Coordinates of C-alpha atoms and ligand atoms in Angstrom, one line a residue:
M65 CA 122.4 66.0 -81.0
K66 CA 125.3 66.5 -83.6
H67 CA 123.7 64.3 -86.1
E68 CA 120.5 66.3 -85.5
F69 CA 122.4 69.5 -85.9
I70 CA 123.9 68.9 -89.1
K71 CA 120.8 67.6 -90.7
A72 CA 118.9 70.7 -90.0
L73 CA 121.9 73.1 -91.2
E74 CA 122.0 70.7 -94.5
N75 CA 118.2 71.0 -95.0
N76 CA 117.9 74.6 -93.8
D77 CA 115.6 73.7 -91.0
L78 CA 115.0 76.5 -88.6
P79 CA 112.1 74.9 -86.7
E80 CA 114.5 71.8 -86.6
M81 CA 117.8 74.3 -85.6
K82 CA 115.7 76.1 -82.9
K83 CA 115.0 72.8 -80.9
I84 CA 119.0 72.0 -80.7
P85 CA 120.8 73.1 -77.3
K86 CA 122.8 76.2 -78.1
S87 CA 124.7 79.0 -76.2
D88 CA 124.3 82.7 -76.4
L89 CA 127.0 84.0 -74.2
H90 CA 127.4 87.3 -75.5
N91 CA 124.3 89.4 -75.0
H92 CA 123.5 93.0 -73.8
A93 CA 120.1 92.2 -71.7
T94 CA 118.5 95.4 -72.5
R95 CA 119.1 94.4 -76.2
G96 CA 118.5 90.7 -76.1
G97 CA 114.6 90.8 -77.2
N98 CA 113.3 90.1 -80.4
K99 CA 111.9 93.1 -81.9
R100 CA 108.5 91.6 -83.1
Y101 CA 107.8 90.4 -79.7
I102 CA 108.6 94.1 -78.5
G103 CA 106.9 95.8 -81.4
K104 CA 103.6 93.7 -81.0
Y105 CA 103.2 94.4 -77.1
Y106 CA 103.8 98.2 -77.8
G107 CA 101.9 97.9 -80.8
I108 CA 105.0 99.7 -83.0
T109 CA 106.9 98.3 -86.0
I110 CA 110.4 98.3 -85.3
P111 CA 111.9 98.9 -89.1
K112 CA 114.5 96.5 -90.6
H113 CA 118.3 98.3 -89.5
P114 CA 120.6 99.9 -91.9
K115 CA 124.5 99.2 -92.3
F116 CA 125.9 101.2 -89.7
N117 CA 129.7 102.5 -90.0
N118 CA 130.0 102.2 -86.2
L119 CA 128.9 102.5 -82.9
H120 CA 127.8 105.9 -82.9
E121 CA 125.1 105.5 -85.7
M122 CA 124.1 102.2 -84.1
N123 CA 123.3 104.2 -80.9
Q124 CA 121.8 106.7 -82.9
W125 CA 119.5 104.5 -84.9
N126 CA 118.6 102.9 -81.5
S127 CA 117.4 106.2 -79.7
Q128 CA 115.4 107.0 -82.6
N129 CA 113.6 103.4 -83.3
I130 CA 113.6 101.7 -80.5
K131 CA 114.2 103.5 -77.1
P132 CA 111.3 106.0 -77.5
F133 CA 108.7 103.3 -76.9
I134 CA 110.1 101.4 -74.0
K135 CA 110.0 103.2 -70.9
G136 CA 110.9 103.2 -67.1
R137 CA 110.8 100.1 -64.9
A138 CA 108.0 98.2 -66.7
G139 CA 109.7 99.0 -70.0
Y140 CA 113.1 97.4 -68.7
K141 CA 111.4 94.6 -67.6
K142 CA 109.4 94.0 -70.5
R143 CA 113.0 93.9 -72.5
I144 CA 114.2 91.6 -70.0
E145 CA 111.5 89.6 -70.5
A146 CA 111.8 89.6 -74.4
A147 CA 115.5 88.3 -73.9
F148 CA 114.8 85.3 -71.8
V149 CA 111.5 84.4 -74.4
Q150 CA 114.0 84.9 -77.3
A151 CA 116.3 82.6 -75.4
K152 CA 113.8 79.9 -74.8
N153 CA 112.5 79.8 -78.3
D154 CA 115.4 79.3 -80.0
G155 CA 116.6 76.7 -78.1
V156 CA 119.3 78.3 -76.1
K157 CA 120.0 76.3 -73.1
V158 CA 123.3 78.6 -71.6
L159 CA 122.4 82.2 -71.7
D160 CA 125.1 84.5 -70.2
M161 CA 123.5 88.2 -70.6
C162 CA 125.1 91.1 -69.1
F163 CA 123.4 94.0 -66.8
E164 CA 125.1 97.5 -66.8
I165 CA 125.7 98.9 -63.7
G166 CA 123.7 101.8 -64.6
E167 CA 120.7 99.7 -64.8
V168 CA 119.6 100.1 -61.3
S169 CA 118.5 103.2 -61.3
E170 CA 115.4 101.4 -63.0
F171 CA 114.9 100.0 -59.2
G172 CA 115.7 103.1 -57.3
G173 CA 119.5 102.2 -56.9
S174 CA 118.6 98.9 -55.3
V175 CA 120.4 96.0 -56.4
E176 CA 118.5 93.8 -54.4
R177 CA 115.4 94.6 -56.2
M178 CA 116.9 94.3 -59.1
V179 CA 118.3 90.8 -58.6
Q180 CA 114.7 89.9 -57.3
A181 CA 113.2 91.4 -60.8
L182 CA 115.8 89.2 -62.6
K183 CA 115.2 86.2 -60.7
S184 CA 111.2 86.9 -61.1
L185 CA 111.8 86.9 -64.9
H186 CA 114.3 84.1 -65.2
N187 CA 112.0 81.6 -63.4
T188 CA 108.6 83.1 -65.6
F189 CA 110.3 82.9 -68.9
A190 CA 113.0 80.8 -69.3
P191 CA 113.2 78.4 -66.2
N192 CA 115.3 75.6 -67.9
V193 CA 118.0 78.0 -69.4
T194 CA 120.9 78.1 -67.7
F195 CA 121.3 81.6 -66.9
I196 CA 124.9 83.1 -66.1
P197 CA 123.9 87.0 -65.0
G198 CA 126.9 89.2 -65.8
I199 CA 127.8 92.1 -64.8
A200 CA 128.7 94.9 -67.7
L201 CA 131.1 98.1 -66.8
G202 CA 131.0 101.2 -69.2
S203 CA 135.0 102.2 -69.9
Y204 CA 134.3 105.5 -70.2
Y205 CA 132.5 106.0 -66.6
P206 CA 134.5 107.5 -64.2
M207 CA 136.6 104.3 -62.0
D208 CA 134.7 105.3 -58.6
E209 CA 131.5 105.4 -59.8
M210 CA 132.3 102.0 -61.3
S211 CA 134.0 100.6 -58.7
R212 CA 131.3 101.5 -56.1
G213 CA 128.6 99.9 -58.2
L214 CA 130.3 96.6 -58.5
E215 CA 131.2 96.4 -55.0
E216 CA 127.2 96.9 -54.6
F217 CA 126.8 94.1 -57.5
L218 CA 128.8 91.8 -56.1
A219 CA 127.5 91.9 -52.7
Q220 CA 124.6 90.0 -53.9
D221 CA 126.2 86.8 -54.6
Y222 CA 124.1 86.6 -57.6
F223 CA 126.2 87.6 -60.2
K224 CA 128.5 85.3 -62.4
S225 CA 130.7 87.0 -65.0
L226 CA 131.9 90.2 -65.7
D227 CA 132.2 92.3 -68.9
I228 CA 133.5 95.2 -69.8
Y229 CA 132.6 97.6 -73.0
G230 CA 133.7 101.3 -74.7
E231 CA 136.7 102.3 -75.4
E232 CA 138.9 99.2 -75.7
E233 CA 142.1 100.7 -74.9
D234 CA 140.7 102.1 -71.4
A235 CA 139.2 98.7 -70.2
L236 CA 142.9 98.1 -68.9
K237 CA 142.6 100.7 -66.5
F238 CA 140.0 99.0 -64.8
K239 CA 142.1 96.0 -63.8
S240 CA 142.0 96.3 -59.9
L241 CA 138.2 95.7 -60.2
F242 CA 138.6 92.8 -62.3
R243 CA 140.8 91.4 -59.6
K244 CA 138.1 92.1 -57.1
A245 CA 135.5 90.0 -59.3
K246 CA 138.0 87.4 -59.8
D247 CA 138.6 86.9 -56.2
K248 CA 134.8 86.0 -56.1
G249 CA 135.2 83.9 -59.1
L250 CA 133.3 85.5 -61.9
I251 CA 134.1 84.6 -65.3
L252 CA 136.1 87.3 -66.7
K253 CA 135.3 89.0 -70.1
A254 CA 135.9 92.2 -71.9
H255 CA 134.9 93.9 -75.2
V256 CA 138.2 93.9 -77.2
G257 CA 139.6 93.1 -80.6
E258 CA 136.1 94.3 -82.3
F259 CA 137.5 97.7 -83.4
G260 CA 141.1 97.4 -81.7
S261 CA 144.0 95.1 -82.5
A262 CA 145.3 91.6 -82.1
E263 CA 147.8 92.8 -79.7
L264 CA 145.6 94.8 -77.6
V265 CA 143.5 91.5 -77.7
Q266 CA 146.5 90.0 -75.9
R267 CA 147.0 92.7 -73.6
A268 CA 143.9 92.7 -72.4
V269 CA 143.9 88.7 -71.4
E270 CA 146.8 89.1 -69.7
E271 CA 146.3 92.0 -67.6
L272 CA 142.7 91.7 -66.8
E273 CA 143.2 88.0 -66.4
L274 CA 140.0 87.1 -68.9
N275 CA 138.6 83.9 -69.8
Q276 CA 136.7 85.2 -72.4
V277 CA 136.6 87.7 -75.4
Q278 CA 133.8 89.6 -76.5
H279 CA 134.6 89.9 -80.1
G280 CA 138.2 89.5 -80.3
I281 CA 138.1 88.9 -83.9
A282 CA 141.0 91.5 -84.6
A283 CA 143.4 88.5 -83.2
A284 CA 142.8 86.8 -86.5
N285 CA 145.2 89.3 -87.6
S286 CA 148.3 87.6 -85.8
K287 CA 149.2 83.6 -86.3
S288 CA 151.5 84.2 -82.8
I289 CA 148.6 85.4 -81.0
M290 CA 146.0 82.8 -82.2
R291 CA 148.5 80.2 -81.3
W292 CA 148.5 82.0 -77.5
L293 CA 145.0 82.2 -77.2
S294 CA 144.6 78.6 -78.2
D295 CA 147.3 77.4 -76.1
N296 CA 145.8 79.4 -73.3
K297 CA 142.3 78.5 -73.7
I298 CA 140.7 81.8 -74.3
I299 CA 137.1 81.6 -75.4
L300 CA 136.1 84.2 -78.0
N301 CA 132.6 85.3 -78.1
V302 CA 132.1 86.1 -81.7
C303 CA 128.7 87.8 -83.2
P304 CA 129.3 87.7 -87.1
T305 CA 126.0 89.6 -87.6
S306 CA 127.1 92.4 -85.4
N307 CA 130.1 92.6 -87.5
V308 CA 129.1 92.8 -90.7
Y309 CA 126.3 95.3 -89.6
L310 CA 128.7 97.7 -87.7
S311 CA 130.7 97.2 -91.1
R312 CA 133.8 95.4 -89.0
V313 CA 133.5 92.5 -91.6
E314 CA 132.3 92.9 -95.2
D315 CA 130.4 89.9 -95.4
Y316 CA 129.9 86.3 -94.0
N317 CA 132.1 84.1 -96.3
V318 CA 135.2 86.4 -95.3
H319 CA 134.3 86.4 -91.5
P320 CA 137.7 85.8 -89.5
I321 CA 136.0 83.7 -87.3
K322 CA 136.9 81.0 -90.0
I323 CA 140.4 81.8 -89.7
L324 CA 140.5 82.1 -85.8
Y325 CA 138.8 78.3 -85.9
D326 CA 141.5 77.3 -88.3
N327 CA 144.1 78.5 -86.1
G328 CA 142.6 76.4 -83.0
V329 CA 141.2 79.5 -81.2
K330 CA 138.0 78.3 -79.5
V331 CA 134.9 80.4 -80.5
T332 CA 131.5 80.5 -79.9
V333 CA 128.4 82.2 -82.0
N334 CA 126.3 84.9 -80.2
T335 CA 123.8 87.4 -80.7
D336 CA 125.6 90.7 -79.4
D337 CA 122.2 92.9 -79.7
M338 CA 119.6 90.9 -80.8
I339 CA 116.5 93.6 -80.8
I340 CA 118.7 95.5 -83.4
F341 CA 120.6 93.0 -85.6
D342 CA 117.7 90.5 -85.4
A343 CA 119.6 87.4 -86.0
S344 CA 119.5 84.7 -83.8
V345 CA 121.9 82.5 -82.7
S346 CA 120.0 79.8 -85.1
E347 CA 120.1 82.3 -87.8
E348 CA 123.7 83.1 -87.0
F349 CA 124.6 79.3 -87.5
F350 CA 122.8 79.0 -90.8
N351 CA 124.7 83.0 -91.9
L352 CA 128.0 81.2 -91.5
Y353 CA 127.0 77.6 -93.0
N354 CA 125.1 79.4 -96.2
A355 CA 128.6 81.5 -96.5
G356 CA 130.0 78.3 -97.3
I357 CA 133.1 78.6 -95.1
F358 CA 132.2 75.9 -92.8
A359 CA 131.6 72.5 -92.7
A360 CA 128.5 71.6 -90.6
E361 CA 130.6 68.9 -88.3
E362 CA 132.8 72.3 -87.5
L363 CA 129.7 74.5 -86.5
N364 CA 128.5 71.4 -84.5
E365 CA 132.3 71.8 -82.7
I366 CA 131.6 75.6 -82.3
R367 CA 128.1 74.9 -81.1
E368 CA 129.9 72.6 -78.5
N369 CA 132.4 75.1 -77.5
G370 CA 129.2 77.4 -76.4
L371 CA 127.5 75.1 -74.3
R372 CA 130.7 74.0 -72.5
A373 CA 132.2 77.3 -71.6
G374 CA 129.6 79.1 -70.0
I375 CA 129.6 76.2 -67.1
Ligands
ZN405 ZN1 128.8 93.6 -77.4

């Protein structure tokens, strides 16, 4: 597939690029769908996102332009359906999507019913996509609530990864929960180094025993931490468009993913919140290639990193 991938990049050929196997390992399931798919179903047009100065602005925009139209359990399932359809249509073969503990409220608090719904949606809309269902904790929720929720999710023997988002520093408080998930053999990840420092990336990886980091781009500020991440084979699931539109990075042509790659850190390319940022995995590869920071062969190596990382 290397040859086809390089040819598709060089020819700016999106239909061909969609046929080539890719991964998406940083995908917040409820925000993983294509906004035109969702818009068509609800008879609305979701506008183009502006550039946000921070997460708060993004959440506000989401609350005004998307959330009011997609309601209840049916709306929840439509969002997940859209995410599976998006992955399938974009040639994503390995998909790690995370589900927040609180989303179980859409199923009357029954994790079992939630899992049944996820299995059915996967089988119906993307049966050929290798699906890695993930659990997401919010670091600003009370520990006991997250702990109880995690127990219930783990009891299903269905979820295969654990992630945490929110205040990056607060994630470290959830060490005991990560240990529980590790004992069950889950892939461990955390959102860190998007807003926080390189040092925090290393601390989170050490203390939470992470296999992968969501974003982690701040690591590019430290040569020694990049070497450490490389030596320990930690994977950084980077989302270039999210970083640009959340004002973490000025533009694609100065994105630190290139520095991370050049320093031997294993990186992958992902969507984060497709329904907001509207850039598929295929388009993310074009954005990086057209910015002139990567050779096509290098991007192919990044594509292969992702296909290997998820399994
Ligand atoms: Zn994220």
